[in-house]
Amino acid sequence: MSSGQTIFVEGGRVIDPASGTDGVRTVVVREGRIAEVAERVERPRDALSIDARGRWVTPGFIDLHAHLREPGHEYKETIQTGAAAAVAGGFTAVCTMPNTSPVNDGAAVTDLILTRAAAAGLARVYPVGCISKGQKGEELANFGELRASGCVAVTDDGRPVMSSALMRRALEYAQAFDLPVSVHEEDLVLVGKGVMHEGLVSTRLGLKGAPGAAEDVMVLRDLALAELTGGRLHIAHISSGGAVRAVREARRRGLKVTAEVTPHHLTLCDEDVERSGYDSCFKMCPPLRSRGDVQACREGLADGTIDCIATDHAPHGVIEKEIEFDLAANGIVGLETAFAVCAALVRDGLISEARLVDALSAAPARVFSLPGGSLARGAPADVAVVDPGLEWRCDPERFRSKSRNSPWKGEVLIGRCTHTLVGGRLVYDLGKGER
Ligand SMILES: [Zn+2]
């Protein structure tokens, strides 16, 4: 993905945590790369100008956790619509989860994903392979084949690896290919038939709860296994206060553990399930937890215990969502709302602008060793221009994603991506968009 066009992104506040830049600059893009970031630079007549005054110009966002649903569930999302949703949200790269149909446990599905992503020509798409064959939790997948064909990490996301012995072997085996092992942490026995977070709210609503401890025990187990093996452990969608404390302590001891948190676990809690009146757009896995857990996640993000923000973009059709709460599928779409939802944390003084941008770009690049995440001279020109003050009504009918399952539907959100460049190509322009 490259382009010969010269683009000047002018007058915006450039926030590039990787280089420590925060100030009004012009970003010059030439031949697909960042040519210059400077206070004053003359624009040649044939260059395209993007007016970024009043906006932030940041490295393109990188999502370590998205479900693009192809192959197998194309009625929910395809690589093309998922990549379109990504760039509309400022994401220039997305890692796509392997719980498709068939699952991505080998080169065939990885190849298909990369072919479709190239045809879409929007965001960069990085496949993530399975930990276990068929995602059955019994036998390890061929990590060498997954790495060689283009996978950047392994996970059985959607399910935990319940066998401690298999998890140990995964952490050992993945090191040979320098693959991070991303884990969906819930003890299925403790979860039982729970459909939301266990607490006063679940009791009031008469819904079966799953305790935060179901996440804690798995995180504690995997930290012990990471210590035993020296493996590269990544905690997906961390959501419980106990898990955040465990990761903080493990990092202090020097373990190679990283973690991501979703926009919804930073901003919504179990009381929102009640407020919504059993709306299944508030049902996800891990579930929305208590206010205390939300606070712990925010503190974890602020102090660096949690490296980055990942959307867990999980499109579902009407058939999976517009049914009773306990029967509905887990998950929400998130690529097009992530920036607005998280920008609220900056307005509330919980994190700085630079930390927000870092958590969406440089940090995820580091966690999965991906290119991008910086506006350094010579870097591929993956750039997001976002307006932190732009108010817009969240109307899922206008999403680029194929699915509509958003808990923010109908709400006025503040903050929106206006332009996205991938490899120096303008792949999204809100002003030109039909929206
Ligand atoms: Zn998961």
GROMACS .gro file of C-alpha atoms and ligand atoms in nm:
model
  436
    1MET     CA    1   0.000   0.000   0.000
    2SER     CA    2   0.188   0.305  -0.114
    3SER     CA    3   0.123   0.612  -0.315
    4GLY     CA    4   0.325   0.869  -0.493
    5GLN     CA    5   0.101   1.156  -0.391
    6THR     CA    6   0.248   1.423  -0.167
    7ILE     CA    7   0.015   1.516   0.118
    8PHE     CA    8   0.053   1.804   0.364
    9VAL     CA    9  -0.141   1.760   0.688
   10GLU     CA   10  -0.138   2.118   0.803
   11GLY     CA   11  -0.201   2.316   1.119
   12GLY     CA   12  -0.296   2.030   1.351
   13ARG     CA   13  -0.168   1.943   1.696
   14VAL     CA   14   0.074   1.660   1.628
   15ILE     CA   15   0.074   1.412   1.917
   16ASP     CA   16   0.338   1.148   1.860
   17PRO     CA   17   0.429   0.988   2.194
   18ALA     CA   18   0.702   0.773   2.037
   19SER     CA   19   0.907   1.085   1.954
   20GLY     CA   20   0.775   1.300   2.238
   21THR     CA   21   0.624   1.547   1.992
   22ASP     CA   22   0.320   1.748   2.106
   23GLY     CA   23   0.262   2.075   1.925
   24VAL     CA   24   0.132   2.240   1.611
   25ARG     CA   25   0.322   2.099   1.314
   26THR     CA   26   0.280   2.011   0.951
   27VAL     CA   27   0.319   1.646   0.861
   28VAL     CA   28   0.455   1.593   0.511
   29VAL     CA   29   0.381   1.260   0.345
   30ARG     CA   30   0.574   1.163   0.036
   31GLU     CA   31   0.579   0.831  -0.150
   32GLY     CA   32   0.387   0.656   0.121
   33ARG     CA   33   0.617   0.761   0.401
   34ILE     CA   34   0.651   1.036   0.659
   35ALA     CA   35   0.893   1.277   0.493
   36GLU     CA   36   0.893   1.550   0.755
   37VAL     CA   37   0.721   1.682   1.068
   38ALA     CA   38   0.801   2.050   1.092
   39GLU     CA   39   0.672   2.382   1.221
   40ARG     CA   40   0.716   2.561   0.891
   41VAL     CA   41   0.735   2.405   0.552
   42GLU     CA   42   0.645   2.531   0.207
   43ARG     CA   43   0.375   2.334   0.028
   44PRO     CA   44   0.434   2.269  -0.341
   45ARG     CA   45   0.137   2.350  -0.563
   46ASP     CA   46   0.068   1.992  -0.663
   47ALA     CA   47   0.055   1.858  -0.307
   48LEU     CA   48  -0.278   1.767  -0.147
   49SER     CA   49  -0.352   1.970   0.164
   50ILE     CA   50  -0.548   1.837   0.461
   51ASP     CA   51  -0.658   2.115   0.695
   52ALA     CA   52  -0.603   1.979   1.047
   53ARG     CA   53  -0.650   2.303   1.240
   54GLY     CA   54  -0.820   2.237   1.574
   55ARG     CA   55  -0.756   1.866   1.534
   56TRP     CA   56  -0.501   1.614   1.651
   57VAL     CA   57  -0.268   1.444   1.407
   58THR     CA   58  -0.154   1.111   1.546
   59PRO     CA   59   0.001   0.783   1.438
   60GLY     CA   60  -0.273   0.562   1.293
   61PHE     CA   61  -0.445   0.358   1.561
   62ILE     CA   62  -0.365  -0.011   1.593
   63ASP     CA   63  -0.623  -0.256   1.725
   64LEU     CA   64  -0.487  -0.578   1.871
   65HIS     CA   65  -0.831  -0.735   1.901
   66ALA     CA   66  -1.103  -0.731   1.635
   67HIS     CA   67  -1.336  -0.998   1.503
   68LEU     CA   68  -1.367  -0.945   1.129
   69ARG     CA   69  -1.578  -1.266   1.098
   70GLU     CA   70  -1.447  -1.379   0.759
   71PRO     CA   71  -1.437  -1.663   0.669
   72GLY     CA   72  -1.768  -1.810   0.772
   73HIS     CA   73  -1.980  -1.531   0.920
   74GLU     CA   74  -1.984  -1.281   0.636
   75TYR     CA   75  -2.338  -1.172   0.721
   76LYS     CA   76  -2.192  -1.011   1.038
   77GLU     CA   77  -1.876  -0.860   0.886
   78THR     CA   78  -1.625  -0.918   0.610
   79ILE     CA   79  -1.260  -0.826   0.592
   80GLN     CA   80  -1.368  -0.545   0.358
   81THR     CA   81  -1.641  -0.396   0.581
   82GLY     CA   82  -1.431  -0.449   0.893
   83ALA     CA   83  -1.137  -0.269   0.734
   84ALA     CA   84  -1.372   0.011   0.624
   85ALA     CA   85  -1.503   0.044   0.981
   86ALA     CA   86  -1.143   0.046   1.104
   87VAL     CA   87  -1.028   0.337   0.891
   88ALA     CA   88  -1.347   0.531   0.973
   89GLY     CA   89  -1.240   0.501   1.338
   90GLY     CA   90  -0.880   0.611   1.276
   91PHE     CA   91  -0.743   0.255   1.285
   92THR     CA   92  -0.480   0.189   1.023
   93ALA     CA   93  -0.412  -0.165   1.140
   94VAL     CA   94  -0.628  -0.435   1.296
   95CYS     CA   95  -0.542  -0.779   1.427
   96THR     CA   96  -0.817  -1.021   1.337
   97MET     CA   97  -0.913  -1.299   1.574
   98PRO     CA   98  -0.907  -1.663   1.462
   99ASN     CA   99  -1.251  -1.778   1.586
  100THR     CA  100  -1.392  -1.776   1.235
  101SER     CA  101  -1.544  -2.072   1.050
  102PRO     CA  102  -1.321  -2.253   0.981
  103VAL     CA  103  -1.095  -2.124   1.259
  104ASN     CA  104  -0.756  -1.982   1.164
  105ASP     CA  105  -0.525  -2.260   1.276
  106GLY     CA  106  -0.308  -2.282   0.962
  107ALA     CA  107  -0.176  -2.119   0.648
  108ALA     CA  108  -0.494  -2.164   0.441
  109VAL     CA  109  -0.714  -1.928   0.644
  110THR     CA  110  -0.426  -1.688   0.709
  111ASP     CA  111  -0.362  -1.666   0.332
  112LEU     CA  112  -0.730  -1.603   0.263
  113ILE     CA  113  -0.744  -1.321   0.518
  114LEU     CA  114  -0.433  -1.155   0.376
  115THR     CA  115  -0.566  -1.185   0.019
  116ARG     CA  116  -0.901  -1.028   0.112
  117ALA     CA  117  -0.729  -0.753   0.312
  118ALA     CA  118  -0.507  -0.665   0.016
  119ALA     CA  119  -0.812  -0.654  -0.213
  120ALA     CA  120  -0.992  -0.421   0.030
  121GLY     CA  121  -0.688  -0.189   0.031
  122LEU     CA  122  -0.794  -0.005   0.346
  123ALA     CA  123  -0.650  -0.085   0.690
  124ARG     CA  124  -0.360  -0.323   0.731
  125VAL     CA  125  -0.495  -0.654   0.860
  126TYR     CA  126  -0.278  -0.880   1.073
  127PRO     CA  127  -0.411  -1.232   1.123
  128VAL     CA  128  -0.386  -1.390   1.467
  129GLY     CA  129  -0.372  -1.770   1.468
  130CYS     CA  130  -0.516  -2.024   1.709
  131ILE     CA  131  -0.335  -2.161   2.010
  132SER     CA  132  -0.499  -2.501   1.966
  133LYS     CA  133  -0.599  -2.701   1.659
  134GLY     CA  134  -0.962  -2.636   1.579
  135GLN     CA  135  -0.962  -2.410   1.885
  136LYS     CA  136  -1.058  -2.722   2.078
  137GLY     CA  137  -0.811  -2.672   2.362
  138GLU     CA  138  -0.657  -3.016   2.314
  139GLU     CA  139  -0.356  -3.003   2.083
  140LEU     CA  140  -0.134  -2.709   1.988
  141ALA     CA  141  -0.169  -2.558   1.640
  142ASN     CA  142   0.138  -2.538   1.417
  143PHE     CA  143   0.287  -2.208   1.535
  144GLY     CA  144   0.572  -2.225   1.282
  145GLU     CA  145   0.327  -2.247   0.994
  146LEU     CA  146   0.113  -1.969   1.141
  147ARG     CA  147   0.412  -1.739   1.183
  148ALA     CA  148   0.552  -1.818   0.839
  149SER     CA  149   0.218  -1.745   0.672
  150GLY     CA  150   0.182  -1.407   0.843
  151CYS     CA  151   0.022  -1.444   1.187
  152VAL     CA  152   0.150  -1.196   1.445
  153ALA     CA  153   0.026  -1.369   1.761
  154VAL     CA  154  -0.173  -1.671   1.876
  155THR     CA  155  -0.493  -1.690   2.079
  156ASP     CA  156  -0.797  -1.911   2.134
  157ASP     CA  157  -0.999  -1.593   2.193
  158GLY     CA  158  -1.365  -1.644   2.254
  159ARG     CA  159  -1.261  -1.927   2.480
  160PRO     CA  160  -1.003  -1.972   2.754
  161VAL     CA  161  -0.735  -2.241   2.739
  162MET     CA  162  -0.870  -2.445   3.027
  163SER     CA  163  -0.584  -2.698   3.032
  164SER     CA  164  -0.291  -2.559   3.232
  165ALA     CA  165  -0.060  -2.814   3.068
  166LEU     CA  166  -0.156  -2.701   2.717
  167MET     CA  167  -0.114  -2.337   2.817
  168ARG     CA  168   0.233  -2.414   2.952
  169ARG     CA  169   0.330  -2.580   2.624
  170ALA     CA  170   0.187  -2.289   2.424
  171LEU     CA  171   0.398  -2.039   2.618
  172GLU     CA  172   0.707  -2.255   2.564
  173TYR     CA  173   0.648  -2.333   2.195
  174ALA     CA  174   0.553  -1.974   2.099
  175GLN     CA  175   0.896  -1.850   2.209
  176ALA     CA  176   1.064  -2.034   1.923
  177PHE     CA  177   0.870  -1.806   1.685
  178ASP     CA  178   0.863  -1.498   1.908
  179LEU     CA  179   0.483  -1.503   1.908
  180PRO     CA  180   0.290  -1.334   2.187
  181VAL     CA  181   0.024  -1.561   2.339
  182SER     CA  182  -0.296  -1.363   2.387
  183VAL     CA  183  -0.539  -1.508   2.639
  184HIS     CA  184  -0.912  -1.482   2.699
  185GLU     CA  185  -0.929  -1.529   3.073
  186GLU     CA  186  -1.230  -1.692   3.230
  187ASP     CA  187  -1.259  -2.010   3.429
  188LEU     CA  188  -1.555  -2.175   3.259
  189VAL     CA  189  -1.636  -2.384   3.565
  190LEU     CA  190  -1.662  -2.074   3.784
  191VAL     CA  191  -1.857  -1.887   3.515
  192GLY     CA  192  -2.110  -2.170   3.495
  193LYS     CA  193  -2.427  -2.034   3.339
  194GLY     CA  194  -2.343  -1.673   3.430
  195VAL     CA  195  -2.454  -1.417   3.173
  196MET     CA  196  -2.340  -1.096   3.346
  197HIS     CA  197  -2.110  -0.984   3.627
  198GLU     CA  198  -2.202  -1.139   3.960
  199GLY     CA  199  -2.304  -0.881   4.217
  200LEU     CA  200  -2.592  -0.683   4.359
  201VAL     CA  201  -2.710  -0.584   4.011
  202SER     CA  202  -2.727  -0.942   3.880
  203THR     CA  203  -2.924  -1.038   4.191
  204ARG     CA  204  -3.164  -0.746   4.141
  205LEU     CA  205  -3.212  -0.832   3.776
  206GLY     CA  206  -3.255  -1.202   3.846
  207LEU     CA  207  -2.979  -1.290   3.598
  208LYS     CA  208  -2.716  -1.553   3.671
  209GLY     CA  209  -2.382  -1.391   3.749
  210ALA     CA  210  -2.019  -1.484   3.685
  211PRO     CA  211  -1.776  -1.353   3.947
  212GLY     CA  212  -1.473  -1.135   3.873
  213ALA     CA  213  -1.276  -1.415   4.036
  214ALA     CA  214  -1.340  -1.627   3.724
  215GLU     CA  215  -1.102  -1.390   3.545
  216ASP     CA  216  -0.863  -1.345   3.838
  217VAL     CA  217  -0.785  -1.715   3.882
  218MET     CA  218  -0.700  -1.760   3.514
  219VAL     CA  219  -0.480  -1.450   3.506
  220LEU     CA  220  -0.300  -1.568   3.820
  221ARG     CA  221  -0.252  -1.914   3.669
  222ASP     CA  222  -0.113  -1.776   3.345
  223LEU     CA  223   0.120  -1.537   3.526
  224ALA     CA  224   0.258  -1.839   3.711
  225LEU     CA  225   0.301  -2.021   3.379
  226ALA     CA  226   0.464  -1.716   3.219
  227GLU     CA  227   0.708  -1.710   3.506
  228LEU     CA  228   0.775  -2.083   3.470
  229THR     CA  229   0.833  -2.068   3.095
  230GLY     CA  230   0.960  -1.716   3.027
  231GLY     CA  231   0.689  -1.688   2.760
  232ARG     CA  232   0.532  -1.373   2.621
  233LEU     CA  233   0.187  -1.350   2.778
  234HIS     CA  234  -0.072  -1.094   2.666
  235ILE     CA  235  -0.394  -1.057   2.866
  236ALA     CA  236  -0.680  -0.977   2.629
  237HIS     CA  237  -0.965  -0.751   2.742
  238ILE     CA  238  -0.869  -0.728   3.108
  239SER     CA  239  -1.173  -0.628   3.312
  240SER     CA  240  -1.146  -0.718   3.680
  241GLY     CA  241  -0.974  -0.524   3.956
  242GLY     CA  242  -0.812  -0.846   4.079
  243ALA     CA  243  -0.661  -0.913   3.737
  244VAL     CA  244  -0.526  -0.557   3.712
  245ARG     CA  245  -0.361  -0.589   4.055
  246ALA     CA  246  -0.209  -0.926   3.961
  247VAL     CA  247  -0.062  -0.788   3.636
  248ARG     CA  248   0.075  -0.482   3.817
  249GLU     CA  249   0.253  -0.701   4.068
  250ALA     CA  250   0.385  -0.937   3.799
  251ARG     CA  251   0.528  -0.648   3.597
  252ARG     CA  252   0.700  -0.519   3.905
  253ARG     CA  253   0.872  -0.856   3.930
  254GLY     CA  254   0.985  -0.827   3.569
  255LEU     CA  255   0.757  -1.079   3.399
  256LYS     CA  256   0.700  -1.042   3.024
  257VAL     CA  257   0.330  -0.972   3.052
  258THR     CA  258   0.126  -0.714   2.864
  259ALA     CA  259  -0.244  -0.629   2.877
  260GLU     CA  260  -0.518  -0.457   2.680
  261VAL     CA  261  -0.849  -0.308   2.794
  262THR     CA  262  -1.158  -0.228   2.586
  263PRO     CA  263  -1.330   0.112   2.563
  264HIS     CA  264  -1.643  -0.043   2.717
  265HIS     CA  265  -1.466  -0.185   3.021
  266LEU     CA  266  -1.321   0.162   3.081
  267THR     CA  267  -1.656   0.340   3.069
  268LEU     CA  268  -1.954   0.109   3.133
  269CYS     CA  269  -2.045  -0.108   3.433
  270ASP     CA  270  -2.302  -0.365   3.539
  271GLU     CA  271  -2.542  -0.087   3.641
  272ASP     CA  272  -2.564   0.005   3.272
  273VAL     CA  273  -2.713  -0.339   3.202
  274GLU     CA  274  -2.992  -0.246   3.444
  275ARG     CA  275  -3.028   0.108   3.306
  276SER     CA  276  -3.058  -0.027   2.952
  277GLY     CA  277  -3.342  -0.259   3.049
  278TYR     CA  278  -3.172  -0.587   2.957
  279ASP     CA  279  -3.044  -0.452   2.624
  280SER     CA  280  -2.821  -0.724   2.478
  281CYS     CA  281  -2.585  -0.455   2.344
  282PHE     CA  282  -2.465  -0.445   2.705
  283LYS     CA  283  -2.384  -0.816   2.704
  284MET     CA  284  -2.024  -0.907   2.641
  285CYS     CA  285  -1.753  -1.144   2.755
  286PRO     CA  286  -1.591  -1.057   2.988
  287PRO     CA  287  -1.906  -0.890   3.119
  288LEU     CA  288  -1.939  -0.526   3.220
  289ARG     CA  289  -1.818  -0.536   3.577
  290SER     CA  290  -1.865  -0.325   3.891
  291ARG     CA  291  -1.784   0.045   3.922
  292GLY     CA  292  -1.480  -0.056   4.130
  293ASP     CA  293  -1.352  -0.277   3.849
  294VAL     CA  294  -1.395   0.007   3.598
  295GLN     CA  295  -1.197   0.234   3.829
  296ALA     CA  296  -0.921  -0.029   3.857
  297CYS     CA  297  -0.901  -0.057   3.477
  298ARG     CA  298  -0.874   0.321   3.445
  299GLU     CA  299  -0.595   0.334   3.702
  300GLY     CA  300  -0.422   0.044   3.528
  301LEU     CA  301  -0.434   0.227   3.196
  302ALA     CA  302  -0.310   0.549   3.354
  303ASP     CA  303  -0.013   0.394   3.535
  304GLY     CA  304   0.091   0.166   3.247
  305THR     CA  305  -0.007  -0.166   3.408
  306ILE     CA  306  -0.237  -0.197   3.108
  307ASP     CA  307  -0.042  -0.120   2.791
  308CYS     CA  308  -0.310  -0.044   2.542
  309ILE     CA  309  -0.671  -0.006   2.436
  310ALA     CA  310  -0.818  -0.273   2.205
  311THR     CA  311  -1.174  -0.271   2.078
  312ASP     CA  312  -1.279  -0.639   2.088
  313HIS     CA  313  -1.494  -0.532   1.790
  314ALA     CA  314  -1.749  -0.815   1.780
  315PRO     CA  315  -2.015  -0.773   1.512
  316HIS     CA  316  -2.334  -0.976   1.543
  317GLY     CA  317  -2.651  -0.995   1.338
  318VAL     CA  318  -2.999  -0.914   1.460
  319ILE     CA  319  -3.066  -1.285   1.502
  320GLU     CA  320  -2.795  -1.320   1.768
  321LYS     CA  321  -2.873  -0.997   1.952
  322GLU     CA  322  -3.243  -0.913   1.935
  323ILE     CA  323  -3.345  -1.191   2.168
  324GLU     CA  324  -3.361  -1.242   2.545
  325PHE     CA  325  -3.057  -1.119   2.735
  326ASP     CA  326  -2.950  -1.461   2.860
  327LEU     CA  327  -2.967  -1.614   2.513
  328ALA     CA  328  -2.804  -1.327   2.321
  329ALA     CA  329  -2.451  -1.352   2.181
  330ASN     CA  330  -2.165  -1.172   2.355
  331GLY     CA  331  -1.997  -0.863   2.217
  332ILE     CA  332  -2.038  -0.523   2.056
  333VAL     CA  333  -1.899  -0.338   1.756
  334GLY     CA  334  -1.633  -0.088   1.857
  335LEU     CA  335  -1.404   0.029   1.578
  336GLU     CA  336  -1.606   0.340   1.489
  337THR     CA  337  -1.671   0.455   1.847
  338ALA     CA  338  -1.346   0.369   2.027
  339PHE     CA  339  -1.181   0.709   1.995
  340ALA     CA  340  -1.487   0.906   2.108
  341VAL     CA  341  -1.556   0.675   2.400
  342CYS     CA  342  -1.195   0.689   2.521
  343ALA     CA  343  -1.151   1.063   2.459
  344ALA     CA  344  -1.396   1.112   2.748
  345LEU     CA  345  -1.123   0.981   2.980
  346VAL     CA  346  -0.902   1.271   2.872
  347ARG     CA  347  -1.177   1.527   2.923
  348ASP     CA  348  -1.238   1.382   3.270
  349GLY     CA  349  -0.868   1.426   3.354
  350LEU     CA  350  -0.805   1.053   3.402
  351ILE     CA  351  -0.534   1.023   3.136
  352SER     CA  352  -0.340   1.272   2.926
  353GLU     CA  353  -0.384   1.324   2.553
  354ALA     CA  354  -0.042   1.168   2.494
  355ARG     CA  355  -0.128   0.860   2.700
  356LEU     CA  356  -0.450   0.810   2.506
  357VAL     CA  357  -0.270   0.833   2.173
  358ASP     CA  358   0.006   0.604   2.301
  359ALA     CA  359  -0.249   0.343   2.418
  360LEU     CA  360  -0.408   0.346   2.073
  361SER     CA  361  -0.093   0.345   1.860
  362ALA     CA  362   0.265   0.310   1.989
  363ALA     CA  363   0.180   0.074   2.276
  364PRO     CA  364  -0.012  -0.184   2.072
  365ALA     CA  365   0.263  -0.177   1.806
  366ARG     CA  366   0.513  -0.261   2.076
  367VAL     CA  367   0.301  -0.534   2.237
  368PHE     CA  368   0.268  -0.741   1.916
  369SER     CA  369   0.595  -0.611   1.758
  370LEU     CA  370   0.406  -0.453   1.467
  371PRO     CA  371   0.527  -0.178   1.235
  372GLY     CA  372   0.365   0.162   1.284
  373GLY     CA  373   0.272   0.358   1.593
  374SER     CA  374   0.500   0.652   1.518
  375LEU     CA  375   0.533   0.953   1.291
  376ALA     CA  376   0.910   0.922   1.268
  377ARG     CA  377   1.069   1.036   0.946
  378GLY     CA  378   1.080   0.743   0.703
  379ALA     CA  379   0.801   0.550   0.878
  380PRO     CA  380   0.510   0.425   0.666
  381ALA     CA  381   0.259   0.712   0.655
  382ASP     CA  382  -0.017   0.559   0.867
  383VAL     CA  383  -0.183   0.866   1.013
  384ALA     CA  384  -0.509   0.953   1.188
  385VAL     CA  385  -0.653   1.304   1.201
  386VAL     CA  386  -0.908   1.328   1.482
  387ASP     CA  387  -1.127   1.612   1.600
  388PRO     CA  388  -1.143   1.577   1.980
  389GLY     CA  389  -1.433   1.820   2.009
  390LEU     CA  390  -1.656   1.705   1.723
  391GLU     CA  391  -2.003   1.609   1.848
  392TRP     CA  392  -2.193   1.346   1.655
  393ARG     CA  393  -2.487   1.122   1.713
  394CYS     CA  394  -2.398   0.754   1.714
  395ASP     CA  395  -2.630   0.604   1.453
  396PRO     CA  396  -2.537   0.240   1.389
  397GLU     CA  397  -2.736   0.248   1.064
  398ARG     CA  398  -2.457   0.467   0.931
  399PHE     CA  399  -2.172   0.247   1.046
  400ARG     CA  400  -1.938   0.107   0.786
  401SER     CA  401  -1.942  -0.212   0.985
  402LYS     CA  402  -2.210  -0.456   0.870
  403SER     CA  403  -2.341  -0.490   1.223
  404ARG     CA  404  -2.532  -0.251   1.448
  405ASN     CA  405  -2.480  -0.388   1.800
  406SER     CA  406  -2.355  -0.079   1.981
  407PRO     CA  407  -2.441   0.022   2.339
  408TRP     CA  408  -2.387   0.387   2.236
  409LYS     CA  409  -2.661   0.388   1.972
  410GLY     CA  410  -2.852   0.715   1.980
  411GLU     CA  411  -2.602   0.884   2.210
  412VAL     CA  412  -2.417   1.204   2.131
  413LEU     CA  413  -2.046   1.123   2.137
  414ILE     CA  414  -1.763   1.376   2.135
  415GLY     CA  415  -1.453   1.314   1.927
  416ARG     CA  416  -1.427   1.169   1.580
  417CYS     CA  417  -1.177   1.068   1.318
  418THR     CA  418  -1.187   1.297   1.015
  419HIS     CA  419  -0.908   1.159   0.794
  420THR     CA  420  -0.712   0.838   0.781
  421LEU     CA  421  -0.399   0.770   0.577
  422VAL     CA  422  -0.262   0.421   0.526
  423GLY     CA  423   0.075   0.397   0.356
  424GLY     CA  424   0.035   0.756   0.243
  425ARG     CA  425  -0.306   0.697   0.082
  426LEU     CA  426  -0.608   0.892   0.199
  427VAL     CA  427  -0.844   0.601   0.270
  428TYR     CA  428  -1.100   0.790   0.479
  429ASP     CA  429  -1.225   1.148   0.466
  430LEU     CA  430  -1.526   1.229   0.684
  431GLY     CA  431  -1.600   1.542   0.482
  432LYS     CA  432  -1.624   1.342   0.161
  433GLY     CA  433  -1.795   1.048   0.324
  434GLU     CA  434  -2.165   1.014   0.258
  435ARG     CA  435  -2.211   1.021   0.631
  436ZN      ZN  436  -1.225  -1.274   2.429
   0.00000   0.00000   0.00000
